Tab-separated table of C-alpha atoms in Angstrom:
chain	number	residue	atom	x	y	z
D	285	GLY	CA	12.527	1.685	11.704
D	286	GLN	CA	9.406	3.784	11.917
D	287	GLN	CA	6.267	2.029	13.104
D	288	LEU	CA	2.631	2.906	13.009
D	289	ASN	CA	0.128	1.664	15.565
D	290	GLN	CA	-3.318	1.471	14.036
D	291	SER	CA	-6.403	0.844	16.136
D	292	PRO	CA	-8.730	-0.800	16.454
D	293	GLN	CA	-7.635	-3.957	14.668
D	294	SER	CA	-11.232	-4.759	13.784
D	295	MET	CA	-14.707	-3.303	14.177
D	296	PHE	CA	-18.145	-4.826	13.816
D	297	ILE	CA	-20.866	-2.204	13.543
D	298	GLN	CA	-24.474	-1.770	12.493
D	299	GLU	CA	-25.386	0.009	9.284
D	300	GLY	CA	-25.906	3.704	9.943
D	301	GLU	CA	-23.400	3.950	12.788
D	302	ASP	CA	-20.381	6.231	12.724
D	303	VAL	CA	-16.875	4.775	12.812
D	304	SER	CA	-13.581	6.131	14.111
D	305	MET	CA	-10.109	4.707	13.738
D	306	ASN	CA	-6.674	6.156	14.320
D	307	CYS	CA	-2.966	5.755	13.805
D	308	THR	CA	-0.174	6.839	16.095
D	309	SER	CA	3.549	6.901	15.689
D	310	SER	CA	6.637	7.616	17.757
D	311	SER	CA	8.036	9.480	14.745
D	312	ILE	CA	6.938	12.621	12.945
D	313	PHE	CA	5.424	12.268	9.484
D	314	ASN	CA	5.156	14.903	6.771
D	315	THR	CA	2.116	13.391	5.086
D	316	TRP	CA	-0.625	11.048	6.205
D	317	LEU	CA	-2.617	8.881	3.807
D	318	TRP	CA	-5.681	6.708	4.283
D	319	TYR	CA	-6.404	3.743	2.007
D	320	LYS	CA	-9.222	1.224	1.756
D	321	GLN	CA	-8.719	-2.321	0.534
D	322	ASP	CA	-11.548	-4.560	-0.600
D	323	PRO	CA	-11.061	-8.341	-0.348
D	324	GLY	CA	-8.731	-9.588	-3.076
D	325	GLU	CA	-8.019	-6.100	-4.420
D	326	GLY	CA	-5.278	-3.512	-4.095
D	327	PRO	CA	-5.551	-0.546	-1.687
D	328	VAL	CA	-7.353	2.519	-3.006
D	329	LEU	CA	-6.341	5.984	-1.817
D	330	LEU	CA	-9.166	7.718	0.091
D	331	ILE	CA	-7.674	10.837	1.623
D	332	ALA	CA	-4.282	12.563	1.700
D	333	LEU	CA	-3.258	15.022	4.443
D	334	TYR	CA	-0.291	17.346	4.069
D	335	LYS	CA	-0.265	19.784	7.005
D	336	ALA	CA	-0.447	19.403	10.766
D	337	GLY	CA	-3.982	20.172	11.941
D	338	GLU	CA	-5.470	19.676	8.478
D	339	LEU	CA	-9.001	18.307	8.365
D	340	THR	CA	-10.136	16.877	5.013
D	341	SER	CA	-13.373	15.278	3.904
D	342	ASN	CA	-14.235	12.953	1.058
D	343	GLY	CA	-17.970	12.301	1.102
D	344	ARG	CA	-18.830	10.554	4.352
D	345	LEU	CA	-15.139	10.212	5.229
D	346	THR	CA	-13.253	12.769	7.295
D	347	ALA	CA	-9.602	12.537	8.222
D	348	GLN	CA	-7.351	14.716	10.344
D	349	PHE	CA	-3.583	15.222	10.505
D	350	GLY	CA	-2.692	15.482	14.194
D	351	ILE	CA	-1.118	18.667	15.527
D	352	THR	CA	1.905	16.765	16.840
D	353	ARG	CA	2.385	15.207	13.340
D	354	LYS	CA	2.535	11.836	15.069
D	355	ASP	CA	-1.068	10.777	14.607
D	356	SER	CA	-4.038	10.792	12.282
D	357	PHE	CA	-7.717	9.937	12.530
D	358	LEU	CA	-10.314	8.667	10.076
D	359	ASN	CA	-14.032	8.939	10.670
D	360	ILE	CA	-16.781	7.387	8.578
D	361	SER	CA	-20.275	8.713	9.124
D	362	ALA	CA	-23.516	6.827	8.583
D	363	SER	CA	-21.840	3.589	7.531
D	364	ILE	CA	-23.278	1.487	4.720
D	365	PRO	CA	-22.587	-2.163	3.751
D	366	SER	CA	-20.135	-1.200	0.975
D	367	ASP	CA	-17.876	0.409	3.600
D	368	VAL	CA	-16.772	-3.123	4.493
D	369	GLY	CA	-13.056	-3.632	3.987
D	370	ILE	CA	-9.656	-3.005	5.502
D	371	TYR	CA	-8.622	0.579	6.134
D	372	PHE	CA	-4.927	1.425	6.224
D	373	CYS	CA	-3.133	4.517	7.364
D	374	ALA	CA	0.273	5.363	5.926
D	375	GLY	CA	2.787	8.021	6.852
D	376	LEU	CA	5.517	9.571	4.736
D	377	GLY	CA	8.663	10.442	6.636
D	378	SER	CA	11.800	12.333	5.767
D	379	ASN	CA	13.242	9.243	4.035
D	380	TYR	CA	10.497	9.413	1.347
D	381	LYS	CA	9.266	5.944	2.276
D	382	LEU	CA	5.714	5.156	3.241
D	383	THR	CA	5.169	3.348	6.534
D	384	PHE	CA	1.870	1.481	6.722
D	385	GLY	CA	-0.320	0.605	9.664
D	386	LYS	CA	-1.496	-3.016	9.985
D	387	GLY	CA	-5.049	-2.075	9.053
D	388	THR	CA	-8.509	-1.917	10.600
D	389	LEU	CA	-10.974	-4.549	9.401
D	390	LEU	CA	-14.441	-3.029	9.210
D	391	THR	CA	-17.550	-5.186	9.083
D	392	VAL	CA	-20.943	-3.533	8.640
D	393	ASN	CA	-24.057	-5.461	9.581
D	394	PRO	CA	-27.016	-4.452	7.369
V	215	ASP	CA	-7.181	8.428	-13.411
V	216	VAL	CA	-3.973	6.609	-12.594
V	217	LYS	CA	-4.021	3.042	-13.745
V	218	VAL	CA	-1.629	0.412	-12.437
V	219	THR	CA	-2.017	-3.043	-13.899
V	220	GLN	CA	-0.429	-6.319	-12.897
V	221	SER	CA	0.045	-9.186	-15.305
V	222	SER	CA	-1.763	-11.855	-13.309
V	223	ARG	CA	-4.378	-11.844	-10.561
V	224	TYR	CA	-3.643	-15.415	-9.506
V	225	LEU	CA	-0.539	-17.517	-10.031
V	226	VAL	CA	0.417	-21.001	-8.878
V	227	LYS	CA	4.064	-22.035	-9.186
V	228	ARG	CA	6.200	-24.904	-7.998
V	229	THR	CA	9.122	-24.633	-5.576
V	230	GLY	CA	12.314	-23.779	-7.437
V	231	GLU	CA	10.624	-22.182	-10.439
V	232	LYS	CA	11.627	-18.756	-11.664
V	233	VAL	CA	8.673	-16.377	-11.394
V	234	PHE	CA	8.127	-13.039	-13.108
V	235	LEU	CA	5.525	-10.568	-11.875
V	236	GLU	CA	4.933	-7.631	-14.209
V	237	CYS	CA	3.551	-4.211	-13.373
V	238	VAL	CA	2.679	-1.397	-15.757
V	239	GLN	CA	1.543	2.165	-14.982
V	240	ASP	CA	0.117	4.555	-17.535
V	241	MET	CA	0.657	7.958	-15.870
V	242	ASP	CA	4.351	8.596	-16.519
V	243	HIS	CA	5.163	8.171	-12.818
V	244	GLU	CA	8.836	8.189	-11.881
V	245	ASN	CA	8.553	5.909	-8.875
V	246	MET	CA	7.458	2.301	-8.738
V	247	PHE	CA	7.268	-0.083	-5.787
V	248	TRP	CA	6.766	-3.759	-5.020
V	249	TYR	CA	5.184	-4.841	-1.732
V	250	ARG	CA	4.056	-8.138	-0.322
V	251	GLN	CA	1.084	-8.367	2.000
V	252	ASP	CA	0.651	-11.107	4.573
V	253	PRO	CA	-1.938	-11.524	7.333
V	254	GLY	CA	-0.750	-9.979	10.569
V	255	LEU	CA	2.347	-8.464	8.933
V	256	GLY	CA	0.738	-5.790	6.809
V	257	LEU	CA	2.410	-4.331	3.733
V	258	ARG	CA	6.154	-4.767	3.464
V	259	LEU	CA	8.336	-3.057	0.876
V	260	ILE	CA	10.462	-5.413	-1.227
V	261	TYR	CA	12.099	-3.116	-3.790
V	262	PHE	CA	11.501	0.269	-5.318
V	263	SER	CA	12.755	2.298	-8.239
V	264	TYR	CA	13.041	6.056	-8.728
V	265	ASP	CA	14.089	5.912	-12.346
V	266	VAL	CA	14.686	3.630	-15.294
V	267	LYS	CA	17.432	1.073	-14.644
V	268	MET	CA	17.592	2.228	-11.043
V	269	LYS	CA	16.558	0.086	-8.060
V	270	GLU	CA	16.806	0.224	-4.310
V	271	LYS	CA	16.240	-2.462	-1.701
V	272	GLY	CA	13.277	-2.158	0.557
V	273	ASP	CA	12.793	-3.847	3.899
V	274	ILE	CA	12.650	-7.484	2.701
V	275	PRO	CA	14.608	-7.865	-0.562
V	276	GLU	CA	16.041	-11.336	0.121
V	277	GLY	CA	14.990	-13.888	-2.489
V	278	TYR	CA	13.796	-11.209	-4.936
V	279	SER	CA	15.224	-9.098	-7.714
V	280	VAL	CA	13.698	-6.407	-9.928
V	281	SER	CA	14.072	-4.935	-13.372
V	282	ARG	CA	13.071	-1.547	-14.727
V	283	GLU	CA	14.027	-1.242	-18.380
V	284	LYS	CA	11.228	1.187	-19.278
V	285	LYS	CA	9.679	3.931	-17.190
V	286	GLU	CA	6.202	2.412	-17.226
V	287	ARG	CA	7.174	-1.161	-16.393
V	288	PHE	CA	8.587	-2.647	-13.173
V	289	SER	CA	9.147	-6.384	-12.878
V	290	LEU	CA	9.585	-8.455	-9.735
V	291	ILE	CA	11.559	-11.680	-10.128
V	292	LEU	CA	11.645	-14.636	-7.805
V	293	GLU	CA	14.804	-16.438	-8.898
V	294	SER	CA	13.876	-19.718	-7.207
V	295	ALA	CA	10.420	-19.653	-5.678
V	296	SER	CA	9.955	-21.042	-2.201
V	297	THR	CA	6.807	-21.803	-0.201
V	298	ASN	CA	7.471	-18.878	2.162
V	299	GLN	CA	7.038	-16.557	-0.824
V	300	THR	CA	3.368	-17.483	-1.064
V	301	SER	CA	1.729	-14.097	-0.612
V	302	MET	CA	-0.242	-11.252	-2.137
V	303	TYR	CA	2.095	-9.050	-4.211
V	304	LEU	CA	1.163	-5.435	-4.775
V	305	CYS	CA	2.733	-2.993	-7.205
V	306	ALA	CA	2.397	0.767	-6.716
V	307	SER	CA	3.553	3.941	-8.411
V	308	SER	CA	3.906	7.597	-7.464
V	309	LEU	CA	4.603	10.707	-9.458
V	310	TYR	CA	8.031	11.700	-8.150
V	311	ARG	CA	10.340	10.944	-5.264
V	312	ALA	CA	8.838	13.292	-2.675
V	313	ALA	CA	5.280	12.501	-3.727
V	314	SER	CA	3.561	10.483	-1.087
V	315	GLU	CA	0.433	9.312	-2.884
V	316	GLN	CA	1.089	5.818	-4.089
V	317	TYR	CA	-1.423	4.204	-6.418
V	318	PHE	CA	-1.737	0.459	-6.231
V	319	GLY	CA	-2.471	-2.248	-8.755
V	320	PRO	CA	-5.046	-4.972	-8.090
V	321	GLY	CA	-2.473	-7.404	-6.720
V	322	THR	CA	-1.213	-10.868	-7.669
V	323	ARG	CA	-2.040	-13.737	-5.350
V	324	LEU	CA	0.965	-16.078	-5.703
V	325	THR	CA	0.898	-19.602	-4.341
V	326	VAL	CA	4.104	-21.634	-4.330
V	327	THR	CA	3.576	-25.370	-3.849
């Protein structure tokens, strides 16, 4: 089946730093989604991307749908302690099923 | 705002018990999904449903069944719980089949002893 490689697996940064994470796939996706999950909670949708090359922002978050449709990037600027959590990418393929990355664990040191 | 609720946040059951996990969404979404989440394995799809009384197997359906009698409610059933079903269970819904945005509930942490 389709697989997503999400990297890095974890990040430990200082408050105020910028963060980048990405997902790559061997398959083409029609939509890319980015979720954040706080400990003990369900994932919350952050950004949805629908077209190759699309760049979308949500506050301090910016995500891009790669031109090849096989990758996506999420950037967080000026990180704050409440950014702590697990960030997941997900891709929607032609079978209408979401494929999830394994997540990036972000720790922010105040 | 889309709201997906799950009947329990934490559940402890004994091996062999029948377990029901309930999920309700309030936005008239057609699609509903059940996932389990385990460390190192990520989110794995158990079952999903595109319509009332309709169900399709996901990637790991063994040991589970589902029921969708009403559009807003999707139940996950563990017929005979086993310790390897200890996990975080997440329900999600989306508007229609081709819609990609899935909205998740808060999750149920199930422990089978």
